[in-house]
Short mmCIF file of C-alpha atoms in Angstrom, two decimals:
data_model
loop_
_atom_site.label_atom_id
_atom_site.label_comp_id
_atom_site.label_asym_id
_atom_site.label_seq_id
_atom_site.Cartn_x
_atom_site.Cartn_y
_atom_site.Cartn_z
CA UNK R 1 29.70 -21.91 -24.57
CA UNK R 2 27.65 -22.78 -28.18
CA UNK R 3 28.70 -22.75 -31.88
CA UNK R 4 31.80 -20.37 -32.70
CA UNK R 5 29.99 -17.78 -35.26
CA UNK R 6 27.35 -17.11 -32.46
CA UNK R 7 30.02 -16.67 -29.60
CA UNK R 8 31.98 -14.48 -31.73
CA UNK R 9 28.78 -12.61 -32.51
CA UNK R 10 27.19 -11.94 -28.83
CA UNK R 11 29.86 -13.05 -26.52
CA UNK R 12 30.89 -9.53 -25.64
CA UNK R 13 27.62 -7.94 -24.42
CA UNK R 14 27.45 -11.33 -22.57
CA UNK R 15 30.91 -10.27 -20.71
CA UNK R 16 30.19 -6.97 -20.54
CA UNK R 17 26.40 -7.62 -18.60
CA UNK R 18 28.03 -10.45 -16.11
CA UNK R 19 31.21 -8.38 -15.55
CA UNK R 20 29.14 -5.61 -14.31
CA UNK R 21 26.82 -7.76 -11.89
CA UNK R 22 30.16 -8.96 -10.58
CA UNK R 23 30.59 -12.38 -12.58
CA UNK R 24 33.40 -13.49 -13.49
CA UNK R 25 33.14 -15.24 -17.11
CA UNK R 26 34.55 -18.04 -18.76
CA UNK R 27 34.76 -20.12 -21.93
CA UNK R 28 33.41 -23.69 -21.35
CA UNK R 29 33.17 -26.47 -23.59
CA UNK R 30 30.40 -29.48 -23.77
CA UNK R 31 32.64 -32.07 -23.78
CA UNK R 32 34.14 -30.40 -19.71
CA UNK R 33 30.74 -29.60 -18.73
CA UNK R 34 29.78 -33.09 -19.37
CA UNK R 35 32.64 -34.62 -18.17
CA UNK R 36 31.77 -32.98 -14.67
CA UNK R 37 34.59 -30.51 -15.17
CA UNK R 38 33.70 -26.97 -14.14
CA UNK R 39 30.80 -27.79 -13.14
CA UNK R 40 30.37 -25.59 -10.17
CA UNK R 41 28.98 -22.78 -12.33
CA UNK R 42 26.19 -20.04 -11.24
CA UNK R 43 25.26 -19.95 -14.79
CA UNK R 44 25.21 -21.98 -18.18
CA UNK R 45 25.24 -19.30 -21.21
CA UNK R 46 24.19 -21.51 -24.05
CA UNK R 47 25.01 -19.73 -27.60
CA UNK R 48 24.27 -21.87 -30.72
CA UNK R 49 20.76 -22.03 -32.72
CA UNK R 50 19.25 -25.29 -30.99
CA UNK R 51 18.21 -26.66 -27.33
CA UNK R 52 22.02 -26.74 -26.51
CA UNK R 53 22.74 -30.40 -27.16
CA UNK R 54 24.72 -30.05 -30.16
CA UNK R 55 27.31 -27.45 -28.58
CA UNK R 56 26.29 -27.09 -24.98
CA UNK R 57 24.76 -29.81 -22.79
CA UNK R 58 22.96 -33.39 -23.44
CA UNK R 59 19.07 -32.67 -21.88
CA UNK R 60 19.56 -35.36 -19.37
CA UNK R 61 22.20 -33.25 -17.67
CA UNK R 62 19.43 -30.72 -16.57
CA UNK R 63 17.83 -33.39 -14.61
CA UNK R 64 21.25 -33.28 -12.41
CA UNK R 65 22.25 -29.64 -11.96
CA UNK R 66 22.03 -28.09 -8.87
CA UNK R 67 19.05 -25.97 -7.94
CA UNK R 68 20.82 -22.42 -7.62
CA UNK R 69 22.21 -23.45 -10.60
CA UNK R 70 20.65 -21.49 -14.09
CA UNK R 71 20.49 -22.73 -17.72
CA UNK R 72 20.05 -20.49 -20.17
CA UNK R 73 17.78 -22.62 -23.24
CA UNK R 74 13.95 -24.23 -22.35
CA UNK R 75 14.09 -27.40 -22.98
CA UNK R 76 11.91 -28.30 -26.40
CA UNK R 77 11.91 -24.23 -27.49
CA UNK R 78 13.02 -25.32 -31.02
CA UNK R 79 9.90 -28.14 -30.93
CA UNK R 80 7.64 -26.06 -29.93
CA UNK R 81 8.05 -22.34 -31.18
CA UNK R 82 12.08 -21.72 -32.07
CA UNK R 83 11.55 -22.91 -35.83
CA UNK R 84 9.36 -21.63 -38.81
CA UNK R 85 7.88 -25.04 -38.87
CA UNK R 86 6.95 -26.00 -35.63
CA UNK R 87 6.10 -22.21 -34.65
CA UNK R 88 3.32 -23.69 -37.19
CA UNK R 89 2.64 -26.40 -36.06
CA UNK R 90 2.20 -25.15 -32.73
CA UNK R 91 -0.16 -21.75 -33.30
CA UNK R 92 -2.29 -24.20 -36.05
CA UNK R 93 -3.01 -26.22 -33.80
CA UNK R 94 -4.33 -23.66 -31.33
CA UNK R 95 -5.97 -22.30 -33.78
CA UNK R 96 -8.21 -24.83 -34.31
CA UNK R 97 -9.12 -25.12 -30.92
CA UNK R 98 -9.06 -21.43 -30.11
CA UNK R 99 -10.37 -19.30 -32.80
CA UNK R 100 -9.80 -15.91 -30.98
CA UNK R 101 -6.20 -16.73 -31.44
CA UNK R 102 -6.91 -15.64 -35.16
CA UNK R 103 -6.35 -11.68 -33.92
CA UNK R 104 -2.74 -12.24 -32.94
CA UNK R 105 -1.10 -14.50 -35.23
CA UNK R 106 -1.15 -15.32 -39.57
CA UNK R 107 -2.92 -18.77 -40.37
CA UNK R 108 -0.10 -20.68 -41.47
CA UNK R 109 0.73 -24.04 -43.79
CA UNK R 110 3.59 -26.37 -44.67
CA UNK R 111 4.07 -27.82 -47.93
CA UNK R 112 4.05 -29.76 -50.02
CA UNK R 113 2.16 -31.55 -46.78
CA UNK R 114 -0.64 -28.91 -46.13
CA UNK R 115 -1.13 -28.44 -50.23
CA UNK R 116 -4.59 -29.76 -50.67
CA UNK R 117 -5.34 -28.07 -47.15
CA UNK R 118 -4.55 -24.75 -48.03
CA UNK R 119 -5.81 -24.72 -51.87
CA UNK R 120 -9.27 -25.54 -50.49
CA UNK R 121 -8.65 -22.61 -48.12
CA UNK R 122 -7.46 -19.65 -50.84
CA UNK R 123 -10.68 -20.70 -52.54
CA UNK R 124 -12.99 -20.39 -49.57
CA UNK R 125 -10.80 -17.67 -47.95
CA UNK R 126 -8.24 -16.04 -49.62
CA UNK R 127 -8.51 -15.96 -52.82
CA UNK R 128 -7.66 -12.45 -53.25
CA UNK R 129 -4.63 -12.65 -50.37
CA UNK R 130 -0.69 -12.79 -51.14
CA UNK R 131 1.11 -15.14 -49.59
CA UNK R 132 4.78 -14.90 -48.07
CA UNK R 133 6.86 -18.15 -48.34
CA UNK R 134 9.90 -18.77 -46.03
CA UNK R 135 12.26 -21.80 -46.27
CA UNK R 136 12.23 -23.76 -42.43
CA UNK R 137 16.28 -24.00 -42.31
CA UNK R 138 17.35 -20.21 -42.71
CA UNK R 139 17.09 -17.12 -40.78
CA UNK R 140 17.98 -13.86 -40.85
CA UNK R 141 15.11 -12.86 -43.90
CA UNK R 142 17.39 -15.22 -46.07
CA UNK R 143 15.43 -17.00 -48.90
CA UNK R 144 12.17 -15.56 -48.54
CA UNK R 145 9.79 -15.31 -51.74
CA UNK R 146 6.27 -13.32 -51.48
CA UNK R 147 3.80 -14.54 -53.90
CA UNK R 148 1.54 -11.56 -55.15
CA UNK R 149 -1.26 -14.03 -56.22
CA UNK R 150 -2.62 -17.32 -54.97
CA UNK R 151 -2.61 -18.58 -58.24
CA UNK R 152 1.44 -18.68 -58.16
CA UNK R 153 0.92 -21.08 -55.23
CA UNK R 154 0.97 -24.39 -57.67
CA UNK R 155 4.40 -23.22 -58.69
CA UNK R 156 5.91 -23.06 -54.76
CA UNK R 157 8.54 -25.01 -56.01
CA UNK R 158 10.23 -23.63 -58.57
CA UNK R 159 11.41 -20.87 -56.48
CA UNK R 160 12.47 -23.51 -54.01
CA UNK R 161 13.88 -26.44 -56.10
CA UNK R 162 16.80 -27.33 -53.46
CA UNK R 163 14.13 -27.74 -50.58
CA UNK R 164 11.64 -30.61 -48.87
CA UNK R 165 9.21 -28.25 -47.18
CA UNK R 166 8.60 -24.77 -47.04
CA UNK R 167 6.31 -22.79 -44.64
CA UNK R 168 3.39 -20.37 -46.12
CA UNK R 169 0.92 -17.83 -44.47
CA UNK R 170 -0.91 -14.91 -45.52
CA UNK R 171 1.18 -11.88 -46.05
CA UNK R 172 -0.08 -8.36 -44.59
CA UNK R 173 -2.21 -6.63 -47.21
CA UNK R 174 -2.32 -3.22 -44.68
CA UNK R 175 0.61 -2.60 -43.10
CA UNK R 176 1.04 0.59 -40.46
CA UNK R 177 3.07 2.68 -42.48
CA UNK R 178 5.83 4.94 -40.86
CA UNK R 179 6.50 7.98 -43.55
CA UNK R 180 5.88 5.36 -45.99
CA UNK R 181 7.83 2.84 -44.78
CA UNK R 182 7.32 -1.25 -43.58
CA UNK R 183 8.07 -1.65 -40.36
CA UNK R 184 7.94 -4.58 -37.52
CA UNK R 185 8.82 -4.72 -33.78
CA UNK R 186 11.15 -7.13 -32.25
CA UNK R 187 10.19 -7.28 -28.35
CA UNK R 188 12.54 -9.12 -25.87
CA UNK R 189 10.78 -11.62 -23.34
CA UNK R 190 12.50 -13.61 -21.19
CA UNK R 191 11.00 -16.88 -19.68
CA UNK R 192 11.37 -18.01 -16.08
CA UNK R 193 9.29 -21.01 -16.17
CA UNK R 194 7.11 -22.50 -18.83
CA UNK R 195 4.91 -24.79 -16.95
CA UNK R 196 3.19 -22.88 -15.11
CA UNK R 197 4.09 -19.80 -17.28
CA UNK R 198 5.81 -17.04 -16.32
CA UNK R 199 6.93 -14.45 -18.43
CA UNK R 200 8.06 -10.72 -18.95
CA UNK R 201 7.89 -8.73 -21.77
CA UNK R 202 10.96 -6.16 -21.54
CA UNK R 203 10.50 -2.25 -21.77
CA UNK R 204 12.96 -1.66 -24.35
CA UNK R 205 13.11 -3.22 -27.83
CA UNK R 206 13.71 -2.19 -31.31
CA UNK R 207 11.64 -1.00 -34.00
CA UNK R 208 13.13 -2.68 -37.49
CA UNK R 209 12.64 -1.09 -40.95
CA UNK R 210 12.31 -2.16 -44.30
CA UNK R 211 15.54 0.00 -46.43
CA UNK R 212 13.42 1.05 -49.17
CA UNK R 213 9.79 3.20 -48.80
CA UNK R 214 6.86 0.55 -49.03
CA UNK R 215 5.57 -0.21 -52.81
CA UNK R 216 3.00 -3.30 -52.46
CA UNK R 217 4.62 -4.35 -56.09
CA UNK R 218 7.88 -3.87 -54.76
CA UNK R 219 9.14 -6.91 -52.86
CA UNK R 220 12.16 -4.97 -51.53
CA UNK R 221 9.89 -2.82 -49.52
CA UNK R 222 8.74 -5.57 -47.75
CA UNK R 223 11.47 -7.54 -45.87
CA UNK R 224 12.03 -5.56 -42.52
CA UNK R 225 15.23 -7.95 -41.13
CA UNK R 226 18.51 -5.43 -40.51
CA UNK R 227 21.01 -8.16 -41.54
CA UNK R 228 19.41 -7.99 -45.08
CA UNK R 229 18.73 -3.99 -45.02
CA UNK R 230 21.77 -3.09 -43.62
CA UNK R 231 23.69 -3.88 -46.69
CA UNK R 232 21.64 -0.99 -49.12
CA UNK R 233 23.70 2.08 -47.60
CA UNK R 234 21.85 2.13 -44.26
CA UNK R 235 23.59 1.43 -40.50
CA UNK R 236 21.55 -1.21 -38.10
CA UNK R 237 21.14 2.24 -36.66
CA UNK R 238 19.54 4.38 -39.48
CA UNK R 239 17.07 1.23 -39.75
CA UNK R 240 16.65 0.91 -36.63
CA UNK R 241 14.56 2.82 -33.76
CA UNK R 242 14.15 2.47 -29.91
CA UNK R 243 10.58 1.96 -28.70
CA UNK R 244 10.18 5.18 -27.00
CA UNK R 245 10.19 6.70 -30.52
CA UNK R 246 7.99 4.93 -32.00
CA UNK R 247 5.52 5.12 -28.80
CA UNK R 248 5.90 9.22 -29.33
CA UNK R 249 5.59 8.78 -33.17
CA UNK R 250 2.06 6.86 -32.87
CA UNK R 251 0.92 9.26 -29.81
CA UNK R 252 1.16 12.55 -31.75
CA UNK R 253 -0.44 10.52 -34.57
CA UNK R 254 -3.73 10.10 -32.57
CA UNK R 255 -3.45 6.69 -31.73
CA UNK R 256 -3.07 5.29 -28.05
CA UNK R 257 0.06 3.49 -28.01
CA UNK R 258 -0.45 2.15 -24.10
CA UNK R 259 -2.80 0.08 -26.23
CA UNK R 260 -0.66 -0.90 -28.55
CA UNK R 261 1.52 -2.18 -25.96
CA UNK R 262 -1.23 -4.19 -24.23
CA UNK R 263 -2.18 -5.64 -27.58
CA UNK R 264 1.23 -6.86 -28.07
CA UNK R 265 1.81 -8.26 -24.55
CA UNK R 266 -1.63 -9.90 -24.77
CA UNK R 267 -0.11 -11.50 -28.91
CA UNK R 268 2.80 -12.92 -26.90
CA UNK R 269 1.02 -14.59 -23.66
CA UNK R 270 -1.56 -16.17 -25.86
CA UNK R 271 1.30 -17.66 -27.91
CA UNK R 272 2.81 -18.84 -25.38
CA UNK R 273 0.09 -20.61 -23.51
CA UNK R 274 -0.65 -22.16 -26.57
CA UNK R 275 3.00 -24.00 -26.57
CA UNK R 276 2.38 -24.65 -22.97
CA UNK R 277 1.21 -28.26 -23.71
CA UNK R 278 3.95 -29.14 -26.46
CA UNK R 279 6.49 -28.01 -23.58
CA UNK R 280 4.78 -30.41 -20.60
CA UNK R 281 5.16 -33.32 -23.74
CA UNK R 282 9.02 -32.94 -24.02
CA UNK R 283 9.34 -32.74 -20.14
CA UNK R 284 7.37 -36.32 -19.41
CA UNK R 285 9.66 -37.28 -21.74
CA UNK R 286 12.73 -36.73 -20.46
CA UNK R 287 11.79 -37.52 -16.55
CA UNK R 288 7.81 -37.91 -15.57
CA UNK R 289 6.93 -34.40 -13.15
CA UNK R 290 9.85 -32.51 -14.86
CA UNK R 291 9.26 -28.95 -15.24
CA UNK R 292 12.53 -27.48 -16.48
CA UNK R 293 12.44 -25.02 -13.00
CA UNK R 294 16.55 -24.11 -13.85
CA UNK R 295 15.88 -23.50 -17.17
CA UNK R 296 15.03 -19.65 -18.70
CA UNK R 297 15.56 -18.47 -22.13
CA UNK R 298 15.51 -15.32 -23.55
CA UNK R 299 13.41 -14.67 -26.85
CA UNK R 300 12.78 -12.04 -29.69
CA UNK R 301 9.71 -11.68 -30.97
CA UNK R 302 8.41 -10.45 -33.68
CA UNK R 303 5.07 -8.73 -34.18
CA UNK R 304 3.94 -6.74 -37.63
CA UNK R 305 1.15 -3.88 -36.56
CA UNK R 306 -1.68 -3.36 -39.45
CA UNK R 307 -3.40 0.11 -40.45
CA UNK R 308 -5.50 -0.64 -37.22
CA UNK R 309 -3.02 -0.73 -34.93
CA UNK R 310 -3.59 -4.59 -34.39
CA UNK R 311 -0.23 -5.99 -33.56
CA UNK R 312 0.49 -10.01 -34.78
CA UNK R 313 3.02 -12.12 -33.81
CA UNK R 314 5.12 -13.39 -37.05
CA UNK R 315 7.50 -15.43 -35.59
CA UNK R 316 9.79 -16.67 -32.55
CA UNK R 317 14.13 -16.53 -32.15
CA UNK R 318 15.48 -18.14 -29.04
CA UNK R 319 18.71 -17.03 -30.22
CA UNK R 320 17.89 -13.00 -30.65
CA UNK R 321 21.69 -11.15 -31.91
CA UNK R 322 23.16 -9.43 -29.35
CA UNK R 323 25.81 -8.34 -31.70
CA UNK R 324 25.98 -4.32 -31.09
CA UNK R 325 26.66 -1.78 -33.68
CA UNK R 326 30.06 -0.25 -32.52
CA UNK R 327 29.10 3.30 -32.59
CA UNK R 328 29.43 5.53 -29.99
CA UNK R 329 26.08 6.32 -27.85
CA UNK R 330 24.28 4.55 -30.43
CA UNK R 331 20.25 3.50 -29.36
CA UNK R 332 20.62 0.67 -31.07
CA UNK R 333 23.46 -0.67 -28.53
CA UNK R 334 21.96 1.68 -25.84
CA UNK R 335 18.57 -0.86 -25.91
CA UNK R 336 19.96 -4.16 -26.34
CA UNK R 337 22.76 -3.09 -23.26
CA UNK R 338 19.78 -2.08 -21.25
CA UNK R 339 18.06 -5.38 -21.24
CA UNK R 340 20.69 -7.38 -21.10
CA UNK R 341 21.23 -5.76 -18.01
CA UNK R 342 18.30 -6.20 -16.38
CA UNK R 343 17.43 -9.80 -17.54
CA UNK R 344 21.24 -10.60 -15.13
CA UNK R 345 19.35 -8.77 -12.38
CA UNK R 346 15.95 -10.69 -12.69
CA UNK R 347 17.03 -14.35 -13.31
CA UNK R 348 20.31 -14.34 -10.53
CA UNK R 349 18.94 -12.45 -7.88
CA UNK R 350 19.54 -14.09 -4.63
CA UNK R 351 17.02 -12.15 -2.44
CA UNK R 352 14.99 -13.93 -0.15
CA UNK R 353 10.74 -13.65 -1.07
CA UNK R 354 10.12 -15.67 1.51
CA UNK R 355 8.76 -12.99 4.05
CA UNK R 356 6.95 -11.13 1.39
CA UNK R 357 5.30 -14.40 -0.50
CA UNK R 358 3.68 -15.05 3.22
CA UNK R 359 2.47 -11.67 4.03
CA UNK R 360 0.62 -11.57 0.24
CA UNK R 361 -0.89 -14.92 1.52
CA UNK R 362 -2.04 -13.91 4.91
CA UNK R 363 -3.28 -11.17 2.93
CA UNK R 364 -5.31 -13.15 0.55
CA UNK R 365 -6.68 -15.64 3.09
CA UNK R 366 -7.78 -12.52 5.29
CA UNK R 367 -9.98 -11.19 1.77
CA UNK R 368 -11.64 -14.66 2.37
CA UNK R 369 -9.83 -17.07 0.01
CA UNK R 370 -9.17 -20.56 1.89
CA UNK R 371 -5.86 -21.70 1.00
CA UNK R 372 -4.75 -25.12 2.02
CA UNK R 373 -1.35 -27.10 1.56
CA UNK R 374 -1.22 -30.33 -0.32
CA UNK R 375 0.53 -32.78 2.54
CA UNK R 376 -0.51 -30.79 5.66
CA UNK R 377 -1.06 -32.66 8.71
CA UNK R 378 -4.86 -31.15 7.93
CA UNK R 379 -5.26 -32.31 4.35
CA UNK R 380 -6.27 -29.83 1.40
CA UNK R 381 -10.26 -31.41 0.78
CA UNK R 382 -11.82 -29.40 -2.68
CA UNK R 383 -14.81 -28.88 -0.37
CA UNK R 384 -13.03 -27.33 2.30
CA UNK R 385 -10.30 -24.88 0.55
CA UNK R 386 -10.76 -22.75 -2.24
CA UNK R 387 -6.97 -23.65 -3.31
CA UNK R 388 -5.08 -26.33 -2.85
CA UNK R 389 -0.76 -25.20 -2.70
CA UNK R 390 1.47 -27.84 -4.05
CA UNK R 391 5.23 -27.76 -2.76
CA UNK R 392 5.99 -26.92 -6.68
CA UNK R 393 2.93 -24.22 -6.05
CA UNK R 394 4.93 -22.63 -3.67
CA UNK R 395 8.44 -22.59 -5.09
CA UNK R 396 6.93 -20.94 -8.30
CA UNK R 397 5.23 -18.26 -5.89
CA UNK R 398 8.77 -17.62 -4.39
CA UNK R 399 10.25 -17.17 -7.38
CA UNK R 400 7.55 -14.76 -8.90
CA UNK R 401 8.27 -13.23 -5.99
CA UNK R 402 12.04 -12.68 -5.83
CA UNK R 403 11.64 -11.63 -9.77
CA UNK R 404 9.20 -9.37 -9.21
CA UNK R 405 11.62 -7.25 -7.03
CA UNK R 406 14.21 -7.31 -9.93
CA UNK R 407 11.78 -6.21 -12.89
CA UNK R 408 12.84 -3.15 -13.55
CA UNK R 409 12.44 -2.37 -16.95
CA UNK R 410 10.53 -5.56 -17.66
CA UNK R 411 6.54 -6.16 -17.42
CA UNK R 412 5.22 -9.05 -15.63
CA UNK R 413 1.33 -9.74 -17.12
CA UNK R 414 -0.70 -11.34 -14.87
CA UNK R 415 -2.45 -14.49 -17.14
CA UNK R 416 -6.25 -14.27 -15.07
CA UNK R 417 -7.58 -12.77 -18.21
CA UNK R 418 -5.84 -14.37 -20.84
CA UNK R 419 -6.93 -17.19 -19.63
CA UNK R 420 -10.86 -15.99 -19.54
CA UNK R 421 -10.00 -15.41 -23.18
CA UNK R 422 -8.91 -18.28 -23.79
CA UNK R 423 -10.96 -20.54 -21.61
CA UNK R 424 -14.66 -18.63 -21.53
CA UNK R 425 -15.89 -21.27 -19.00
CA UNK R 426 -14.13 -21.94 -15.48
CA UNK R 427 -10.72 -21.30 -15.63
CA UNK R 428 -9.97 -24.25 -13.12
CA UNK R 429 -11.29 -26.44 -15.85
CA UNK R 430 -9.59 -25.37 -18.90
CA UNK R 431 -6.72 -27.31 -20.38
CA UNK R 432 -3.99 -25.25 -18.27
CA UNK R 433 -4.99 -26.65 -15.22
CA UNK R 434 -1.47 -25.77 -13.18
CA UNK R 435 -2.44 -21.87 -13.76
CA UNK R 436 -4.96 -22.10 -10.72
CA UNK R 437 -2.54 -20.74 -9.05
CA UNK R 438 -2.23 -17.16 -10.56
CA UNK R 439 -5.67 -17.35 -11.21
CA UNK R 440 -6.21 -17.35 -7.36
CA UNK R 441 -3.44 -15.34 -6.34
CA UNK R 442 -4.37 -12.89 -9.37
CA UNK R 443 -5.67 -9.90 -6.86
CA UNK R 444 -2.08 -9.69 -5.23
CA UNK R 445 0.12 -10.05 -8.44
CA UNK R 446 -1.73 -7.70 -9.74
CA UNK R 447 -0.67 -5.33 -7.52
CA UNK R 448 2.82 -5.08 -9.11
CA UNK R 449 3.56 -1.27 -9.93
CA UNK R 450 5.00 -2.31 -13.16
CA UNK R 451 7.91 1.01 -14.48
CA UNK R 452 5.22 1.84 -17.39
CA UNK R 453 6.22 3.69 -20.38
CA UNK R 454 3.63 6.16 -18.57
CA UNK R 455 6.21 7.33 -15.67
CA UNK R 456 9.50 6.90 -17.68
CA UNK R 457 10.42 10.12 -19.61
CA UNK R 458 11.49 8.20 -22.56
CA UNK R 459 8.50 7.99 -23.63
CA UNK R 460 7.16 11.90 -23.08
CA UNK R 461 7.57 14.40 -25.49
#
């Protein structure tokens, strides 16, 4: 179900993935679903450009479904991270806070609000920086204007005369250059739970080129997006490359691309922790102790890698195409059919963790960690157990669990040392207090054998 141009875009790998895991699919409506008909669904495929409620579902129906139940949108995505401006809003405001942040993401402004903000920033700054400007109600690479000087910054608005607001950040001045040409990375993560967090950053993505070699005085060569490249002679696929390629391109070029990889995973976890409060906001909202456990939500992100090798995380789609190429064998469908694939796996396993989640804690409490139970018969005092499991504690734990069987070609990153990053006192004390958890239980999660690009041939020459 969602908005016609969307279905019509990405309905068929949708099909395709459920068909094979034995689903049988079906076109559904908002005004059924909230009518209560068909409502005995397994899962809710949401396909339009917001948090469903304008073509899928009102929010208050996810305080009603059914717990085996799965929704496919997080509930305040487009608030938090699934828009140019509150993407923003969200990673300036951790940057504040958080100044390490700086490494993975661009400082970022909105005008004409931030104006006097930024101005007294380009003088103090970056005065000699360009600036890329990019209108908050398109997508796609559609309407973007790069600004080769900061002193073109008091005329924003003749190149935008038709719009309120416009977002602004500091445009790459070193790019990593692939035989001369602009590149970025769109990585897949899906989203099992945002509060606590749990993630996984998918194997498989695609590597995006600009259609034109790079010329810093040539705004052409800078736009990497396929919908606006693939229109200058060049096939999603010619523009296009899987990540093994790339990981074998940079490896015979010296650098360590395992790295790379890390980097990036390490870009995406710190942006999402730093949404993590924006998220517990909208839940209160909508029903106090809500934690949006049906929801999951699959995202693209996209990260631009400098003449370092320092990956950065532009921005965030919660509605990433699915629409495949059409021809035959092609990586470009061969990547996106992949994960498709194993995102059905992860998020509708039925397989019981319950025997494995209690040998990992036996485990743990035998390596001398004292874990108590929040409403045992013997209490859970601070000064007797080292943790304290909530009944929400251990669903989460069950579910890491049961998902961690299904990974396949997706990485699970353990958050213990994000969070030291983040947090350089006491963990237990920073702002993300629910993550004591898998800070805790950190020694046995991070005994997942993850499918690294190290054991899959893909990635050997």
């Amino acid at each position: 179900m969602g908005v016609n141009f969307i279905m019509n875009r990405d309905a068929a790998i949708w099909d395709y993935t459920f068909g094979q895991a034995g689903y049988t699919t079906s076109r559904l409506t908002k005004k059924k679903l909230m009518r209560g008909q068909d409502n005995d669904f397994r899962a809710v495929k949401c396909l339009d450009l917001f948090d469903g409620k304008p073509h899928c579902f009102d929010p208050s129906m996810l305080l009603s479904i059914k717990r085996y139940q799965r929704v496919s949108r997080l509930y305040g995505l487009r608030d938090t991270l699934w828009s140019k401006d509150n993407f923003c809003e969200t990673m300036s405001a951790s940057l504040r806070d958080f100044y390490v942040e700086r490494e993975f993401v661009f400082p970022c402004w909105m005008l004409p609000r931030d104006y006097p903000i930024l101005m007294k920033q380009v003088k103090n700054e970056y005065a000699d920086r360009s600036f890329i400007l990019k209108p908050t109600d398109r997508g796609e690479g559609s309407g973007i204007v790069i600004f080769d000087k900061a002193s073109e910054l008091p005329r924003w608005k003749r190149s935008f005369p038709d719009l309120d607001e416009v977002v602004v950040q500091t445009y790459l001045p070193n790019p990593y250059l692939i035989d001369g040409y602009k590149w970025d990375m769109r990585t897949y993560v899906l989203v099992t739970s945002i509060h606590p967090l749990r993630a996984y950053m998918f194997r498989d993505g695609l590597v995006r080129f600009a259609g034109t070699p790079y010329d810093p005085k040539r705004k052409a060569g800078a736009l990497t997006n396929v919908s606006l490249n693939k229109n200058k002679t060049k096939s999603a696929e010619d523009l296009t490359w899987p990540f093994p390629k790339v990981y074998r391109w940079l490896k015979r070029k010296g650098h360590d691309p395992d790295q790379l990889w890390d980097r990036i995973e390490a870009a995406v976890t710190m942006m999402l922790l730093s949404a993590e409060p924006g998220f517990v906001k909208k839940f209160q909202k909508l029903q106090r102790g809500y934690a949006c456990a049906n929801c999951y939500q699959l995202l693209g992100v996209d990260v631009i890698v400098d003449d370092t090798v320092t990956p950065r995380v532009i921005e965030v789609n919660g509605e990433p195409s699915m629409q495949l190429s059409g021809q035959d064998g092609s990586q470009y469908d061969r990547t996106k059919k992949s994960m498709t694939h194993d995102l059905v796996q992860l998020v509708y396993s039925n397989d019981d963790s319950s025997l494995q989640l209690t040998a990992d804690l036996m485990e743990l409490e035998l390596d001398g960690v004292r874990l108590g139970f929040e409403g045992s018969a013997a209490g859970c005092r601070a000064d007797v157990y080292d943790v304290c499991l909530s009944q929400r504690d251990v669903e989460y734990l069950l579910e890491m669990k049961r998902e961690e069987g299904k990974m396949d070609g997706a990485r699970f990153d353990t958050l213990i040392d994000h969070l030291k990053t983040k947090f350089p006192g006491d963990v237990n004390e920073g702002s993300f207090r629910i993550h004591r958890v898998a800070t805790a239980l950190s020694k046995f999660t991070s005994r997942i054998r993850f499918q690294n690009s190290i054991d899959d041939p893909e990635y050997v020459e």
